[in-house]
mmCIF file of C-alpha atoms in Angstrom:
data_model
loop_
_atom_site.group_PDB
_atom_site.id
_atom_site.type_symbol
_atom_site.label_atom_id
_atom_site.label_comp_id
_atom_site.label_asym_id
_atom_site.label_seq_id
_atom_site.Cartn_x
_atom_site.Cartn_y
_atom_site.Cartn_z
ATOM 1 C CA MET A 1 5.508 24.733 -3.518
ATOM 2 C CA THR A 2 8.712 24.316 -5.423
ATOM 3 C CA THR A 3 10.541 22.621 -2.545
ATOM 4 C CA LYS A 4 10.875 18.845 -3.229
ATOM 5 C CA ARG A 5 11.394 17.893 0.394
ATOM 6 C CA VAL A 6 10.216 19.875 3.374
ATOM 7 C CA ARG A 7 11.638 18.840 6.669
ATOM 8 C CA HIS A 8 9.447 18.641 9.719
ATOM 9 C CA GLU A 9 10.970 20.242 12.787
ATOM 10 C CA ALA A 10 11.142 18.684 16.244
ATOM 11 C CA ARG A 11 8.560 21.139 17.532
ATOM 12 C CA ARG A 12 5.094 19.805 16.764
ATOM 13 C CA GLY A 13 3.318 21.250 13.805
ATOM 14 C CA ALA A 14 6.219 23.151 12.346
ATOM 15 C CA TRP A 15 7.686 22.572 8.874
ATOM 16 C CA GLN A 16 10.590 24.474 7.502
ATOM 17 C CA GLY A 17 9.434 27.224 5.117
ATOM 18 C CA VAL A 18 5.655 26.667 5.898
ATOM 19 C CA GLU A 19 4.289 29.799 7.313
ATOM 20 C CA ILE A 20 2.031 29.645 10.361
ATOM 21 C CA LEU A 21 -1.126 31.559 9.446
ATOM 22 C CA ARG A 22 -4.088 33.028 11.178
ATOM 23 C CA TYR A 23 -7.020 30.546 11.123
ATOM 24 C CA LYS A 24 -9.410 33.348 9.940
ATOM 25 C CA ALA A 25 -9.603 37.137 10.373
ATOM 26 C CA GLU A 26 -10.265 38.012 13.968
ATOM 27 C CA GLY A 27 -13.915 38.811 14.577
ATOM 28 C CA SER A 28 -15.139 37.141 11.311
ATOM 29 C CA ALA A 29 -16.399 34.056 13.140
ATOM 30 C CA PRO A 30 -16.151 32.556 16.611
ATOM 31 C CA PHE A 31 -13.008 30.436 17.258
ATOM 32 C CA LYS A 32 -10.261 30.110 19.858
ATOM 33 C CA ASP A 33 -6.509 29.484 19.754
ATOM 34 C CA ILE A 34 -6.106 27.837 16.331
ATOM 35 C CA THR A 35 -3.539 28.297 13.536
ATOM 36 C CA ARG A 36 -3.405 27.195 9.931
ATOM 37 C CA GLN A 37 -0.665 26.036 7.664
ATOM 38 C CA ILE A 38 -0.851 25.225 3.979
ATOM 39 C CA LEU A 39 1.115 22.131 3.399
ATOM 40 C CA PHE A 40 0.251 21.507 -0.324
ATOM 41 C CA GLN A 41 -1.217 23.973 -2.698
ATOM 42 C CA ASP A 42 -0.406 23.592 -6.384
ATOM 43 C CA PRO A 43 -2.077 24.344 -9.660
ATOM 44 C CA THR A 44 -1.571 20.710 -10.672
ATOM 45 C CA LEU A 45 -3.430 19.392 -7.603
ATOM 46 C CA ALA A 46 -7.174 19.586 -7.437
ATOM 47 C CA CYS A 47 -7.155 19.609 -3.599
ATOM 48 C CA GLU A 48 -5.188 21.374 -0.850
ATOM 49 C CA LEU A 49 -3.736 19.758 2.186
ATOM 50 C CA ARG A 50 -3.781 22.066 5.221
ATOM 51 C CA TYR A 51 -2.763 21.578 8.835
ATOM 52 C CA PHE A 52 -4.622 23.067 11.762
ATOM 53 C CA GLU A 53 -3.437 23.267 15.253
ATOM 54 C CA VAL A 54 -5.900 23.923 18.070
ATOM 55 C CA GLY A 55 -4.241 24.829 21.506
ATOM 56 C CA ALA A 56 -5.564 23.242 24.666
ATOM 57 C CA SER A 57 -9.232 24.157 25.300
ATOM 58 C CA GLY A 58 -9.278 25.890 21.801
ATOM 59 C CA TYR A 59 -11.833 25.391 19.031
ATOM 60 C CA SER A 60 -12.525 25.690 15.450
ATOM 61 C CA THR A 61 -15.616 27.602 14.115
ATOM 62 C CA LEU A 62 -18.921 25.933 14.083
ATOM 63 C CA GLU A 63 -19.778 25.963 10.477
ATOM 64 C CA ARG A 64 -20.975 24.090 7.305
ATOM 65 C CA HIS A 65 -20.453 24.361 3.566
ATOM 66 C CA GLU A 66 -21.003 22.504 0.347
ATOM 67 C CA HIS A 67 -17.448 21.226 0.229
ATOM 68 C CA THR A 68 -16.334 18.015 1.962
ATOM 69 C CA HIS A 69 -13.657 17.824 4.624
ATOM 70 C CA ALA A 70 -11.277 14.788 4.713
ATOM 71 C CA VAL A 71 -9.536 14.990 8.104
ATOM 72 C CA MET A 72 -6.793 13.009 9.710
ATOM 73 C CA ILE A 73 -5.779 13.736 13.343
ATOM 74 C CA LEU A 74 -2.023 14.152 13.324
ATOM 75 C CA HIS A 75 -1.407 14.459 17.136
ATOM 76 C CA GLY A 76 -3.145 15.265 20.345
ATOM 77 C CA ARG A 77 -6.742 14.530 21.551
ATOM 78 C CA GLY A 78 -10.054 16.169 21.257
ATOM 79 C CA ARG A 79 -13.583 15.879 20.214
ATOM 80 C CA CYS A 80 -15.494 16.919 17.092
ATOM 81 C CA LEU A 81 -19.080 17.564 16.194
ATOM 82 C CA VAL A 82 -20.044 16.056 12.817
ATOM 83 C CA GLY A 83 -23.735 16.611 12.102
ATOM 84 C CA ASP A 84 -25.647 15.766 15.154
ATOM 85 C CA ARG A 85 -22.934 13.546 16.876
ATOM 86 C CA VAL A 86 -19.906 14.232 18.986
ATOM 87 C CA PHE A 87 -16.855 11.999 18.578
ATOM 88 C CA GLU A 88 -13.725 11.549 20.573
ATOM 89 C CA VAL A 89 -10.669 11.738 18.267
ATOM 90 C CA GLY A 90 -6.992 10.789 18.707
ATOM 91 C CA GLU A 91 -3.916 10.246 16.696
ATOM 92 C CA HIS A 92 -4.419 9.087 13.052
ATOM 93 C CA ASP A 93 -8.226 8.860 13.341
ATOM 94 C CA LEU A 94 -9.993 9.815 10.159
ATOM 95 C CA VAL A 95 -13.007 12.146 10.161
ATOM 96 C CA HIS A 96 -15.154 12.601 6.974
ATOM 97 C CA ILE A 97 -17.373 15.662 7.047
ATOM 98 C CA PRO A 98 -19.988 15.445 4.205
ATOM 99 C CA PRO A 99 -21.447 18.479 2.359
ATOM 100 C CA LEU A 100 -23.663 20.918 4.378
ATOM 101 C CA THR A 101 -22.871 19.190 7.721
ATOM 102 C CA TRP A 102 -22.353 21.276 10.845
ATOM 103 C CA HIS A 103 -18.927 20.495 12.272
ATOM 104 C CA GLN A 104 -16.577 21.881 14.979
ATOM 105 C CA PHE A 105 -13.301 20.529 16.433
ATOM 106 C CA ARG A 106 -12.262 21.175 20.117
ATOM 107 C CA ALA A 107 -8.921 20.223 21.802
ATOM 108 C CA GLU A 108 -8.954 18.731 25.268
ATOM 109 C CA SER A 109 -8.246 20.991 28.175
ATOM 110 C CA ASP A 110 -4.841 19.406 28.716
ATOM 111 C CA ALA A 111 -3.532 18.741 25.124
ATOM 112 C CA PRO A 112 -3.481 20.495 21.768
ATOM 113 C CA LEU A 113 -5.141 18.851 18.756
ATOM 114 C CA GLY A 114 -3.346 18.912 15.404
ATOM 115 C CA PHE A 115 -5.069 17.695 12.253
ATOM 116 C CA LEU A 116 -4.669 17.532 8.499
ATOM 117 C CA CYS A 117 -7.628 18.579 6.314
ATOM 118 C CA MET A 118 -7.952 17.935 2.643
ATOM 119 C CA VAL A 119 -10.333 20.070 0.678
ATOM 120 C CA ASN A 120 -11.080 20.740 -2.984
ATOM 121 C CA ALA A 121 -9.038 23.701 -4.318
ATOM 122 C CA GLU A 122 -12.268 25.213 -5.622
ATOM 123 C CA ARG A 123 -14.767 25.379 -2.827
ATOM 124 C CA ASP A 124 -17.607 27.439 -1.378
ATOM 125 C CA ARG A 125 -17.221 29.751 1.664
ATOM 126 C CA PRO A 126 -18.350 28.428 5.137
ATOM 127 C CA GLN A 127 -21.812 29.305 6.474
ATOM 128 C CA LEU A 128 -22.352 30.268 10.090
ATOM 129 C CA PRO A 129 -25.340 28.959 12.058
ATOM 130 C CA THR A 130 -28.357 31.124 12.432
ATOM 131 C CA GLU A 131 -30.109 31.438 15.845
ATOM 132 C CA GLU A 132 -32.686 28.816 14.515
ATOM 133 C CA ASP A 133 -29.863 26.465 13.444
ATOM 134 C CA LEU A 134 -28.327 26.742 17.012
ATOM 135 C CA ARG A 135 -31.706 26.083 18.620
ATOM 136 C CA ALA A 136 -32.041 22.967 16.445
ATOM 137 C CA LEU A 137 -28.507 21.744 17.316
ATOM 138 C CA ARG A 138 -29.064 22.462 20.982
ATOM 139 C CA ARG A 139 -32.134 20.075 21.167
ATOM 140 C CA ASP A 140 -29.490 17.376 21.819
ATOM 141 C CA PRO A 141 -28.023 17.849 25.328
ATOM 142 C CA GLU A 142 -24.608 16.455 24.309
ATOM 143 C CA VAL A 143 -24.361 18.718 21.404
ATOM 144 C CA ALA A 144 -25.556 21.628 23.468
ATOM 145 C CA ALA A 145 -22.725 21.018 25.955
ATOM 146 C CA PHE A 146 -20.186 20.679 23.194
ATOM 147 C CA ILE A 147 -20.695 23.534 20.872
ATOM 148 C CA ALA A 148 -18.911 26.817 21.347
ATOM 149 C CA THR A 149 -20.280 29.939 19.565
ATOM 150 C CA MET B 1 -16.822 6.563 2.650
ATOM 151 C CA THR B 2 -20.059 6.857 4.641
ATOM 152 C CA THR B 3 -18.402 6.422 8.050
ATOM 153 C CA LYS B 4 -18.062 9.862 9.778
ATOM 154 C CA ARG B 5 -15.295 8.798 12.189
ATOM 155 C CA VAL B 6 -12.790 5.931 11.547
ATOM 156 C CA ARG B 7 -10.755 4.883 14.497
ATOM 157 C CA HIS B 8 -7.085 4.263 14.037
ATOM 158 C CA GLU B 9 -6.041 1.035 15.621
ATOM 159 C CA ALA B 10 -3.018 0.532 17.947
ATOM 160 C CA ARG B 11 -1.139 -1.448 15.242
ATOM 161 C CA ARG B 12 0.503 1.035 12.908
ATOM 162 C CA GLY B 13 -1.150 1.731 9.682
ATOM 163 C CA ALA B 14 -4.453 0.029 10.426
ATOM 164 C CA TRP B 15 -7.788 1.747 10.384
ATOM 165 C CA GLN B 16 -11.111 0.078 11.252
ATOM 166 C CA GLY B 17 -12.961 -0.778 8.083
ATOM 167 C CA VAL B 18 -10.096 0.315 5.778
ATOM 168 C CA GLU B 19 -9.031 -2.642 3.707
ATOM 169 C CA ILE B 20 -5.269 -3.323 3.258
ATOM 170 C CA LEU B 21 -4.826 -3.662 -0.473
ATOM 171 C CA ARG B 22 -2.126 -4.933 -2.807
ATOM 172 C CA TYR B 23 0.183 -2.114 -3.909
ATOM 173 C CA LYS B 24 -0.165 -3.259 -7.545
ATOM 174 C CA ALA B 25 -0.774 -6.491 -9.328
ATOM 175 C CA GLU B 26 2.165 -8.839 -8.850
ATOM 176 C CA GLY B 27 4.533 -8.841 -11.859
ATOM 177 C CA SER B 28 3.113 -5.642 -13.312
ATOM 178 C CA ALA B 29 6.059 -3.533 -12.117
ATOM 179 C CA PRO B 30 9.068 -3.888 -9.741
ATOM 180 C CA PHE B 31 8.294 -3.341 -6.040
ATOM 181 C CA LYS B 32 8.877 -5.007 -2.700
ATOM 182 C CA ASP B 33 6.916 -5.402 0.502
ATOM 183 C CA ILE B 34 4.407 -2.525 0.179
ATOM 184 C CA THR B 35 0.691 -2.282 0.821
ATOM 185 C CA ARG B 36 -1.868 0.321 -0.017
ATOM 186 C CA GLN B 37 -4.914 1.747 1.753
ATOM 187 C CA ILE B 38 -7.450 4.217 0.503
ATOM 188 C CA LEU B 39 -8.337 6.571 3.385
ATOM 189 C CA PHE B 40 -10.494 9.028 1.477
ATOM 190 C CA GLN B 41 -12.151 8.481 -1.971
ATOM 191 C CA ASP B 42 -15.342 10.281 -2.534
ATOM 192 C CA PRO B 43 -17.287 11.699 -5.495
ATOM 193 C CA THR B 44 -17.418 15.138 -3.761
ATOM 194 C CA LEU B 45 -13.558 15.215 -3.398
ATOM 195 C CA ALA B 46 -11.302 16.004 -6.360
ATOM 196 C CA CYS B 47 -8.402 14.108 -4.774
ATOM 197 C CA GLU B 48 -7.842 10.889 -2.990
ATOM 198 C CA LEU B 49 -5.784 10.319 0.170
ATOM 199 C CA ARG B 50 -3.943 7.022 0.264
ATOM 200 C CA TYR B 51 -1.655 5.389 2.832
ATOM 201 C CA PHE B 52 1.222 3.241 1.695
ATOM 202 C CA GLU B 53 3.334 1.149 4.120
ATOM 203 C CA VAL B 54 6.733 -0.115 2.991
ATOM 204 C CA GLY B 55 8.228 -2.931 5.150
ATOM 205 C CA ALA B 56 11.830 -2.758 6.240
ATOM 206 C CA SER B 57 14.085 -2.909 3.036
ATOM 207 C CA GLY B 58 11.047 -2.729 0.776
ATOM 208 C CA TYR B 59 10.490 -0.181 -1.995
ATOM 209 C CA SER B 60 7.847 1.313 -4.216
ATOM 210 C CA THR B 61 8.106 1.206 -8.052
ATOM 211 C CA LEU B 62 10.526 3.474 -9.828
ATOM 212 C CA GLU B 63 8.012 5.506 -12.056
ATOM 213 C CA ARG B 64 6.735 8.881 -13.330
ATOM 214 C CA HIS B 65 3.462 10.217 -14.489
ATOM 215 C CA GLU B 66 1.757 13.439 -15.352
ATOM 216 C CA HIS B 67 0.007 13.750 -12.027
ATOM 217 C CA THR B 68 1.580 15.250 -8.961
ATOM 218 C CA HIS B 69 2.186 13.467 -5.687
ATOM 219 C CA ALA B 70 1.782 15.285 -2.379
ATOM 220 C CA VAL B 71 3.355 12.985 0.335
ATOM 221 C CA MET B 72 3.571 13.227 4.082
ATOM 222 C CA ILE B 73 5.633 10.590 5.943
ATOM 223 C CA LEU B 74 3.422 9.282 8.669
ATOM 224 C CA HIS B 75 5.926 7.023 10.540
ATOM 225 C CA GLY B 76 9.222 5.300 10.093
ATOM 226 C CA ARG B 77 12.347 6.312 8.221
ATOM 227 C CA GLY B 78 13.588 5.930 4.726
ATOM 228 C CA ARG B 79 14.820 7.623 1.594
ATOM 229 C CA CYS B 80 13.212 8.746 -1.611
ATOM 230 C CA LEU B 81 14.358 9.628 -5.070
ATOM 231 C CA VAL B 82 12.767 12.751 -6.528
ATOM 232 C CA GLY B 83 14.030 13.514 -9.959
ATOM 233 C CA ASP B 84 17.797 13.233 -9.669
ATOM 234 C CA ARG B 85 18.100 13.642 -5.933
ATOM 235 C CA VAL B 86 17.961 11.242 -3.046
ATOM 236 C CA PHE B 87 16.420 12.584 0.214
ATOM 237 C CA GLU B 88 16.294 11.088 3.710
ATOM 238 C CA VAL B 89 12.805 11.290 5.085
ATOM 239 C CA GLY B 90 11.338 10.950 8.582
ATOM 240 C CA GLU B 91 8.165 11.422 10.452
ATOM 241 C CA HIS B 92 5.869 14.320 9.142
ATOM 242 C CA ASP B 93 8.326 15.282 6.382
ATOM 243 C CA LEU B 94 6.630 16.550 3.210
ATOM 244 C CA VAL B 95 7.620 15.401 -0.264
ATOM 245 C CA HIS B 96 6.363 17.111 -3.334
ATOM 246 C CA ILE B 97 6.693 15.115 -6.595
ATOM 247 C CA PRO B 98 6.104 17.326 -9.675
ATOM 248 C CA PRO B 99 4.687 15.986 -12.865
ATOM 249 C CA LEU B 100 6.815 13.580 -15.039
ATOM 250 C CA THR B 101 9.419 13.316 -12.272
ATOM 251 C CA TRP B 102 11.084 9.871 -11.566
ATOM 252 C CA HIS B 103 10.456 8.857 -7.968
ATOM 253 C CA GLN B 104 10.860 5.895 -5.695
ATOM 254 C CA PHE B 105 10.496 5.329 -1.893
ATOM 255 C CA ARG B 106 12.582 2.951 0.079
ATOM 256 C CA ALA B 107 12.266 1.932 3.784
ATOM 257 C CA GLU B 108 15.345 1.627 5.903
ATOM 258 C CA SER B 109 16.622 -1.874 6.493
ATOM 259 C CA ASP B 110 15.616 -1.713 10.216
ATOM 260 C CA ALA B 111 12.260 0.210 10.006
ATOM 261 C CA PRO B 112 9.140 0.289 7.995
ATOM 262 C CA LEU B 113 8.114 3.485 6.188
ATOM 263 C CA GLY B 114 4.485 4.622 6.230
ATOM 264 C CA PHE B 115 3.383 7.647 4.152
ATOM 265 C CA LEU B 116 0.221 9.508 3.078
ATOM 266 C CA CYS B 117 -0.070 10.418 -0.585
ATOM 267 C CA MET B 118 -2.697 12.880 -2.056
ATOM 268 C CA VAL B 119 -3.302 12.616 -5.809
ATOM 269 C CA ASN B 120 -5.997 13.946 -8.154
ATOM 270 C CA ALA B 121 -8.915 11.492 -8.430
ATOM 271 C CA GLU B 122 -8.553 11.705 -12.257
ATOM 272 C CA ARG B 123 -5.056 10.933 -13.202
ATOM 273 C CA ASP B 124 -2.846 9.192 -15.669
ATOM 274 C CA ARG B 125 -1.213 5.833 -15.345
ATOM 275 C CA PRO B 126 2.463 5.530 -14.189
ATOM 276 C CA GLN B 127 5.131 5.039 -16.719
ATOM 277 C CA LEU B 128 8.126 2.688 -16.109
ATOM 278 C CA PRO B 129 11.675 3.680 -17.120
ATOM 279 C CA THR B 130 13.065 2.455 -20.403
ATOM 280 C CA GLU B 131 16.708 1.054 -20.574
ATOM 281 C CA GLU B 132 17.704 4.451 -21.828
ATOM 282 C CA ASP B 133 15.931 6.245 -18.885
ATOM 283 C CA LEU B 134 17.776 3.920 -16.389
ATOM 284 C CA ARG B 135 21.191 4.574 -18.069
ATOM 285 C CA ALA B 136 20.492 8.342 -17.720
ATOM 286 C CA LEU B 137 19.445 7.935 -14.066
ATOM 287 C CA ARG B 138 22.546 5.788 -13.215
ATOM 288 C CA ARG B 139 24.934 8.371 -14.396
ATOM 289 C CA ASP B 140 24.691 9.811 -10.885
ATOM 290 C CA PRO B 141 26.486 7.318 -8.495
ATOM 291 C CA GLU B 142 24.139 8.138 -5.583
ATOM 292 C CA VAL B 143 21.047 7.577 -7.774
ATOM 293 C CA ALA B 144 22.581 4.429 -9.244
ATOM 294 C CA ALA B 145 23.166 3.028 -5.722
ATOM 295 C CA PHE B 146 19.645 3.955 -4.652
ATOM 296 C CA ILE B 147 17.270 2.733 -7.367
ATOM 297 C CA ALA B 148 15.774 -0.821 -7.338
ATOM 298 C CA THR B 149 14.327 -2.081 -10.486
#
């Protein structure tokens, strides 16, 4: 990013010159109505800062990986699974997702959910749950009701 | 940070369990009315995410260093010097401060300025300007009017 100052536009989640990207390749994993923007990615920075926007009723992929996620909700409301617990989240809440911890974000049915996510620039690829992992997760009724696959 | 979800409180810039720290030791460098909070700092993360809040008319230290700053304004309004230019900044604007670039943030006189700053966990210490550096910076009238030392 060579720009020194990037103006945020009135429309939520849009920055001048920051491309709105696909979350992932269609069909590579389950997800619904979510976009990705790379806010900071620089050879002098050991992490990247990304922004994800989940439309109302949308969700991110249920996954885990070795790398840690450091998340701040930027706007909207939703819920997230971290490990075996479901949390309600709102503006400026922080969510720490430790290594190898199942996680998923969902927007409320009446509001989008936008969040920042800091990750190491060098990181492993996400793992999807096996049928056995899903059975284990679904032993908790709250988790079973939450996860979308 | 062992907490999985940290709730943001209604009062701006306060998170449950996140201590509000001194910006720097008093007298170590020029600054005015600014606090520091460490939102994410973790041995598995190669960067830290900090939050700085500058009170109305306050300012950060005019400094430079080898490490890069990746900044997002979280609330309020102000201006920042990056290199030899002064920018107005507002909510969700992004500011990229490259290595060895003089920079300073100032809040407006009628509003505080709160911003996120991502930095490498391993980084060098800031350098303060010499008299010669200040003379060079002050050759530009806009910069001369902006900087506080």
